[in-house]
Tab-separated table of C-alpha atoms in Angstrom:
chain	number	residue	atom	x	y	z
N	19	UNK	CA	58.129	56.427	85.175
N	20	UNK	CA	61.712	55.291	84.013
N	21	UNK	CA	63.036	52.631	82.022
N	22	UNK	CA	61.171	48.940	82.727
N	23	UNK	CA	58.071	50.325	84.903
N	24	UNK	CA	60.587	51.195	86.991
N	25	UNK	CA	59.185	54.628	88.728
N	26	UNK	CA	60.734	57.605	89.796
N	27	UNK	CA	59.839	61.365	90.035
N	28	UNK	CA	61.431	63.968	88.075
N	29	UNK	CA	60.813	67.003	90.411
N	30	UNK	CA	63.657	69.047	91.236
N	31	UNK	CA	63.614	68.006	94.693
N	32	UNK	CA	63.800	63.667	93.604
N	33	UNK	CA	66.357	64.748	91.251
N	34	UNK	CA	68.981	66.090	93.665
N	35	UNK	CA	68.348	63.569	96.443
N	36	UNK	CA	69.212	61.144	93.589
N	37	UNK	CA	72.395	63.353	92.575
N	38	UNK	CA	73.444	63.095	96.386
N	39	UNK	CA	73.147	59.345	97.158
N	40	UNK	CA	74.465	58.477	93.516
N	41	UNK	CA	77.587	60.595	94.805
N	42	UNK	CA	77.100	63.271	91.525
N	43	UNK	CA	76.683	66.298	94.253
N	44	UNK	CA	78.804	66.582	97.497
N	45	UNK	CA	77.425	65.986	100.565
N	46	UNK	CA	78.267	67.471	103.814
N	47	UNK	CA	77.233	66.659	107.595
N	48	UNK	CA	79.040	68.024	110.489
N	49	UNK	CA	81.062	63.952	111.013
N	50	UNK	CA	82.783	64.289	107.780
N	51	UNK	CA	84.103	66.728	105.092
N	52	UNK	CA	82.171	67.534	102.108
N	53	UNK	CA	82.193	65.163	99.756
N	54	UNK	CA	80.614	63.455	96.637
N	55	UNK	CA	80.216	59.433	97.886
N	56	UNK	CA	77.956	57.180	96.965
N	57	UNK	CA	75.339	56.378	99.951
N	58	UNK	CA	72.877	53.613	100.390
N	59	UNK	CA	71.815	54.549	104.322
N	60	UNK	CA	71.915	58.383	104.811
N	61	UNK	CA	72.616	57.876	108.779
N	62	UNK	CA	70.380	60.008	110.845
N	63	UNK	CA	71.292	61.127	114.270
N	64	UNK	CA	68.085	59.532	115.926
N	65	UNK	CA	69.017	55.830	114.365
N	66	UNK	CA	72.427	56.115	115.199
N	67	UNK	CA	71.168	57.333	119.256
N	68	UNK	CA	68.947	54.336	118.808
N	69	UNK	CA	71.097	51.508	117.390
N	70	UNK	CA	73.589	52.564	120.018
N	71	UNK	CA	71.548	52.332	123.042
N	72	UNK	CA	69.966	49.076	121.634
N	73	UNK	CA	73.473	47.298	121.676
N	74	UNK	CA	74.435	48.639	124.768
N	75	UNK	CA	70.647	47.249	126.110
N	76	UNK	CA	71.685	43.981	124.307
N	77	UNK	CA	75.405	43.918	126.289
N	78	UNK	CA	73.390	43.499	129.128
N	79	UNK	CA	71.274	40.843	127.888
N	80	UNK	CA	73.789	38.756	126.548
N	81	UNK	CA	75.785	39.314	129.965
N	82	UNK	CA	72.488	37.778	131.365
N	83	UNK	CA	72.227	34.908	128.984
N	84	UNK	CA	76.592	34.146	129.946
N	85	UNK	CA	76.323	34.570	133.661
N	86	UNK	CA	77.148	37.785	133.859
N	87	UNK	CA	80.199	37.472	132.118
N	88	UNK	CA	80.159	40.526	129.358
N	89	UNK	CA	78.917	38.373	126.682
N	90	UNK	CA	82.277	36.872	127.207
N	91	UNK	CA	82.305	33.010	126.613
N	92	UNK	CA	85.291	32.953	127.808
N	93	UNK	CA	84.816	33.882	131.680
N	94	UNK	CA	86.105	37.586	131.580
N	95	UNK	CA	83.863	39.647	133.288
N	96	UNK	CA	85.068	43.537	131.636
N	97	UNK	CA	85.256	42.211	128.044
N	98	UNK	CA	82.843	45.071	126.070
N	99	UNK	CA	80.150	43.389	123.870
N	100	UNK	CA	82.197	42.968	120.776
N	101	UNK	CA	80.112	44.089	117.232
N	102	UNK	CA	81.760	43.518	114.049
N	103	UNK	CA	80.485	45.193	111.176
N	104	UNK	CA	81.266	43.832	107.654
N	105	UNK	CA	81.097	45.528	104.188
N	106	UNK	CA	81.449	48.858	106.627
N	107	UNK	CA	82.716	50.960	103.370
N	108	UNK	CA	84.049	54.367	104.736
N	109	UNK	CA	84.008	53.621	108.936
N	110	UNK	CA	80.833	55.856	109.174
N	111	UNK	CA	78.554	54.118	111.069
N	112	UNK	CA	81.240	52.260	113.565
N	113	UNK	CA	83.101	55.930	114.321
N	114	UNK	CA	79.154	57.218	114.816
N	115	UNK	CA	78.267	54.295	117.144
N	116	UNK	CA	81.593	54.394	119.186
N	117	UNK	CA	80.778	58.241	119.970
N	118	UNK	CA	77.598	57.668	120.815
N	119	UNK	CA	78.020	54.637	123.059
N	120	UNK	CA	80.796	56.521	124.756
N	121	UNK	CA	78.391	59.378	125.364
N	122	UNK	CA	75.674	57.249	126.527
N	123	UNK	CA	78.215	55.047	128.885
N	124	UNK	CA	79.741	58.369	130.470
N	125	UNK	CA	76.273	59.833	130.962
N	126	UNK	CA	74.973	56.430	132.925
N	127	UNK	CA	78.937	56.563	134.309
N	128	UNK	CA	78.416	60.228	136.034
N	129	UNK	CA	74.703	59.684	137.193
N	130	UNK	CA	76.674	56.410	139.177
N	131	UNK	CA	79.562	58.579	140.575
N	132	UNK	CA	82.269	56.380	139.035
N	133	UNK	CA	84.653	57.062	135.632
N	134	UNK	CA	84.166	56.089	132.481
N	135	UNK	CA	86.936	53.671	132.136
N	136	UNK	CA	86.978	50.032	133.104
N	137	UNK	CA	84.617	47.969	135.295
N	138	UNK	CA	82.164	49.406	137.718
N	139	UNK	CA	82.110	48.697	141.568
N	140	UNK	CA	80.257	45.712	143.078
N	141	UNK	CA	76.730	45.850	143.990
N	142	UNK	CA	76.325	49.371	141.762
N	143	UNK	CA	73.480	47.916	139.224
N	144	UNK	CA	75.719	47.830	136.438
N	145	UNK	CA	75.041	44.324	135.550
N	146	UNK	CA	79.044	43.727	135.587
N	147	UNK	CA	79.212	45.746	132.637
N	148	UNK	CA	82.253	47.666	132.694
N	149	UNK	CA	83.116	50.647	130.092
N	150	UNK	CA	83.111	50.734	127.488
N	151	UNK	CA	79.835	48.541	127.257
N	152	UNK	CA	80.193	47.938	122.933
N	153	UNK	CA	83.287	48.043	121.053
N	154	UNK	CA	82.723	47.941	117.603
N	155	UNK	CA	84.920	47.062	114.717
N	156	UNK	CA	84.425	47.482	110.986
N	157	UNK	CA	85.526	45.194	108.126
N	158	UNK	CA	85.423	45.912	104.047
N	159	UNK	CA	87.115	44.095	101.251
N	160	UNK	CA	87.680	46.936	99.703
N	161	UNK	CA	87.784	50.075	101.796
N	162	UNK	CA	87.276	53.653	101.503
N	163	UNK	CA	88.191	55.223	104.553
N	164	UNK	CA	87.088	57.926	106.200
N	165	UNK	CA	88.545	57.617	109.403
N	166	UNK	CA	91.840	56.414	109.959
N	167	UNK	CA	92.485	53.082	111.281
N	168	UNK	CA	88.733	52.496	111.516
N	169	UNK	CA	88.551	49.916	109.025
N	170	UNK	CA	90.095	46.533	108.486
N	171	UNK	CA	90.462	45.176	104.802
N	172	UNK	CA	88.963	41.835	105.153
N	173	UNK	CA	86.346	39.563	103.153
N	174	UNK	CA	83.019	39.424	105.228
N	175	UNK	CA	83.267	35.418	105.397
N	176	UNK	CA	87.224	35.601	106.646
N	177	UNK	CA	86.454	38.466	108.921
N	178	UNK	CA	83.708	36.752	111.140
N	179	UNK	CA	85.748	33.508	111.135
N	180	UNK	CA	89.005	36.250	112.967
N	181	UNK	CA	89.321	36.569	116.572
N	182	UNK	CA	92.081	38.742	115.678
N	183	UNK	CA	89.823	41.552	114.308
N	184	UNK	CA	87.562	42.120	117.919
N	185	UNK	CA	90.661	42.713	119.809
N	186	UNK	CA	91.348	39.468	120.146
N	187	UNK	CA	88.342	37.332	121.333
N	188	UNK	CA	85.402	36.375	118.445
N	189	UNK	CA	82.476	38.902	117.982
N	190	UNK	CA	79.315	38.215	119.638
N	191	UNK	CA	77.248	40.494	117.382
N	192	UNK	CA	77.461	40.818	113.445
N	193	UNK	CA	75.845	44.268	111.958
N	194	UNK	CA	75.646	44.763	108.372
N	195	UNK	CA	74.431	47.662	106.587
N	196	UNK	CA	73.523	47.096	103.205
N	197	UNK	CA	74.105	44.046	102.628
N	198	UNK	CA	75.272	43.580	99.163
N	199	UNK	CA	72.685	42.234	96.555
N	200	UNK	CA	72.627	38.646	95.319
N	201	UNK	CA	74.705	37.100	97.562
N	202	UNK	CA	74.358	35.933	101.478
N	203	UNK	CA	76.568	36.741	104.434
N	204	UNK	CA	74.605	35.478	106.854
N	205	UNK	CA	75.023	31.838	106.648
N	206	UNK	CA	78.993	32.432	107.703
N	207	UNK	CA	77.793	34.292	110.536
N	208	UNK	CA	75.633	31.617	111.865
N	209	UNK	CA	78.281	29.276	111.596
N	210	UNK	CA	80.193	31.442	114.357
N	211	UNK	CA	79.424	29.884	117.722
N	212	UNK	CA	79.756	33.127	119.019
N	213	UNK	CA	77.468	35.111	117.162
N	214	UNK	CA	74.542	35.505	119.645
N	215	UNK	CA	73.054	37.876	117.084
N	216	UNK	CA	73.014	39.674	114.064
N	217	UNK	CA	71.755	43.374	113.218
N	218	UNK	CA	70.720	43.971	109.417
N	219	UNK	CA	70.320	47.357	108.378
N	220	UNK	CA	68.732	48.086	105.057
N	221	UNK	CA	65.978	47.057	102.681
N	222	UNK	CA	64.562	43.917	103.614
N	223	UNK	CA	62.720	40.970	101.782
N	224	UNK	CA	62.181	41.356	98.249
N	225	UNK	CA	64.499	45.097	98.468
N	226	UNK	CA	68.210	45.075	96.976
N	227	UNK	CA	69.930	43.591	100.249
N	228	UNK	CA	71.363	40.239	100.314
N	229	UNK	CA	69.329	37.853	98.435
N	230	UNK	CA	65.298	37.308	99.635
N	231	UNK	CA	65.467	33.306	100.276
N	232	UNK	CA	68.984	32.346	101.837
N	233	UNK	CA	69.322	35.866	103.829
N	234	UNK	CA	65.628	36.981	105.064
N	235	UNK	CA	63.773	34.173	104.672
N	236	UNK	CA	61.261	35.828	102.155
N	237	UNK	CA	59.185	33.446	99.986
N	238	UNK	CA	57.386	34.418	96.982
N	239	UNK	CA	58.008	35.349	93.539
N	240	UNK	CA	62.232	35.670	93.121
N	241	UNK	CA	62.348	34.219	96.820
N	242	UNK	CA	65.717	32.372	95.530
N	243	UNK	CA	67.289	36.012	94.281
N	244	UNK	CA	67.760	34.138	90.670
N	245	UNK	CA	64.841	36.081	89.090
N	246	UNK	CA	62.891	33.019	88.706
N	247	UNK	CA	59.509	32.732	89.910
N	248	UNK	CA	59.139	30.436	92.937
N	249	UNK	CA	55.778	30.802	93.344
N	250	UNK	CA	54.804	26.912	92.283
N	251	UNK	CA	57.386	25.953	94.964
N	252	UNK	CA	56.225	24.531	98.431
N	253	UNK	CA	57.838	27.281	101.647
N	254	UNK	CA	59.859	25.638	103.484
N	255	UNK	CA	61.677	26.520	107.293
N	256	UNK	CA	63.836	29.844	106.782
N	257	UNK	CA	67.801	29.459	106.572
N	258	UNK	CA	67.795	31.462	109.496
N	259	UNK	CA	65.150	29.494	111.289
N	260	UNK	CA	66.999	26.051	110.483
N	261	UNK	CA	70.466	27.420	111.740
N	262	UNK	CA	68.692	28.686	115.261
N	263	UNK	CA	67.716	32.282	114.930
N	264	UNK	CA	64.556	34.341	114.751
N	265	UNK	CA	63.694	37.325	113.316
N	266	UNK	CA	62.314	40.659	115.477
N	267	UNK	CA	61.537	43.602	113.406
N	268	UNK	CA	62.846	47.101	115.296
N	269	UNK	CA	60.203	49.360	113.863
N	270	UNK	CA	60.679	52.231	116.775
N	271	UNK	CA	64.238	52.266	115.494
N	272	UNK	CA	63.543	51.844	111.419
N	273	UNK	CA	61.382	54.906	111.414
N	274	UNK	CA	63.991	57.403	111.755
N	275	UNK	CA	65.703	55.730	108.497
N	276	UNK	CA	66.593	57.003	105.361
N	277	UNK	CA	67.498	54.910	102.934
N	278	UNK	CA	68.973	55.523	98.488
N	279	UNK	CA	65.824	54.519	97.720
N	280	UNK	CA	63.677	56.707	100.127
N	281	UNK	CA	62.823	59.849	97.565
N	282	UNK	CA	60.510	62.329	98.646
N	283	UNK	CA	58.084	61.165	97.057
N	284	UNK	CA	57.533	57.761	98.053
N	285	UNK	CA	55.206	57.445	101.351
N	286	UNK	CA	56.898	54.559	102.741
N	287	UNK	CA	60.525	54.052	103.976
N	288	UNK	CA	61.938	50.880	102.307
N	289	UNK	CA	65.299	50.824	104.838
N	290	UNK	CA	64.719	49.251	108.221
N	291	UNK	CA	66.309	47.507	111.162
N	292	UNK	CA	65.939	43.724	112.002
N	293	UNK	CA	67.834	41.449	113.959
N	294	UNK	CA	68.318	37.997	114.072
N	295	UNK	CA	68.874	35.985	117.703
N	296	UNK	CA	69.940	32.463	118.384
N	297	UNK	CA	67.413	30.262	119.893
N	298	UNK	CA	69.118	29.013	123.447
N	299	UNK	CA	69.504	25.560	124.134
């Protein structure tokens, strides 16, 4: 037990996880040199396989919900579901989701007979989903690439608000990972007519994303984020809920996460997967 009941274990094994996500001992996967950074989701290839086939599942659904037009508001039947990601730090998770989209696309694209570039033929089952079916981009105020050209310096609350950013038309999906503490995104990206939906990746509720109240709709003690108790306090509709959106859990998808705050020892995984949907009409 540490400092303030807070507990931890001081096996060897606790001790170096925490030396690799605090960014004291270099870490090395086969996507990017070795390195010492500091890590808050340690991306497994299973959540990254499913997160990518889940957007490409949603492309279609959102195609369904325009007319079959893409997700595209604006009538153009080859437009890619556009995903922004903001606070996307070192590109990691958009270069991971691009590759395995594209794999995914040119698998479905060669079981079809047809290439893996633009929009498929009439009639083939596609949905009018052309390829690429997700483009993502990434936004961070403060960068620190990894990937060249992956990353866009720009605020979260300007970069939701710029068409410029999703190659010109306005995202339709938002996906955060680890969202920063005490503060809320999430209310800019429900402003965004666009925005059909948003993806949070991380801990949830009471954890150290975003703040419990105004971004996850947790009540209880510290509900606001303040560190007051708000126990004596009435609940009241969710921010989310008022704006239009509900919340679905992805729990086939958040059990293949690994989170800074998953040690060995602990028995559950505090990181998960949940996204938020506007309500239609």
């Amino acid at each position: 037990e540490g400092k303030q009941g807070h507990v931890k274990c001081a096996c060897v094994s606790c001790k170096r996880w925490r030396d690799v996500v605090d960014g004291r001992q270099a870490f090395v996967c086969s996507t990017i040199k070795k390195q010492k950074q500091r890590m808050y989701e340690v991306f497994t290839k299973e959540h990254v396989a499913r997160l990518a086939a889940y957007f490409r599942k949603r492309a279609r659904r959102v195609s369904g919900d325009e007319g079959n037009t893409g997700g595209n508001t604006y009538g153009n039947t080859n437009r890619p579901l556009q995903v922004l990601e903001l606070g996307a730090g070192n590109g990691l998770l958009r270069y991971s989701l691009t590759n395995a989209v594209a794999a995914l696309d040119s698998r479905e694209a060669s079981a079809g007979g047809i290439a893996a570039s633009g929009a498929p033929p009439k009639g083939h089952g596609f949905d009018s989903i052309g390829f690429p079916s997700v483009a993502f981009y990434a936004t961070d105020v403060k960068p620190s690439v990894s990937f060249p050209d992956s990353v866009t310096t720009a605020d979260a609350e300007s970069a939701v608000r710029d068409s410029k950013l999703c190659g010109g038309s306005p995202p339709d999906v938002v996906l955060v990972c680890w969202h920063p503490m005490h503060c809320d995104w999430t209310q800019s990206v429900r402003a965004v007519p666009s925005v059909k939906e948003y993806v949070m990746v991380g801990e949830t509720d009471f954890g150290i994303c975003g703040a419990p109240w105004k971004t996850w709709g947790y009540f209880g003690d510290d509900g606001d984020g303040d560190g007051a108790d708000d126990s004596h306090i009435p609940p009241t509709t969710p921010p989310y809920a008022e704006d239009g959106f509900t919340r679905h859990a992805l729990p086939k998808m958040s059990s293949f996460q690994i989170g800074k705050t998953d040690e060995p020892w602990r028995k559950l995984r505090g990181t998960k997967t949940v996204s938020f949907r506007r309500r239609h009409g």
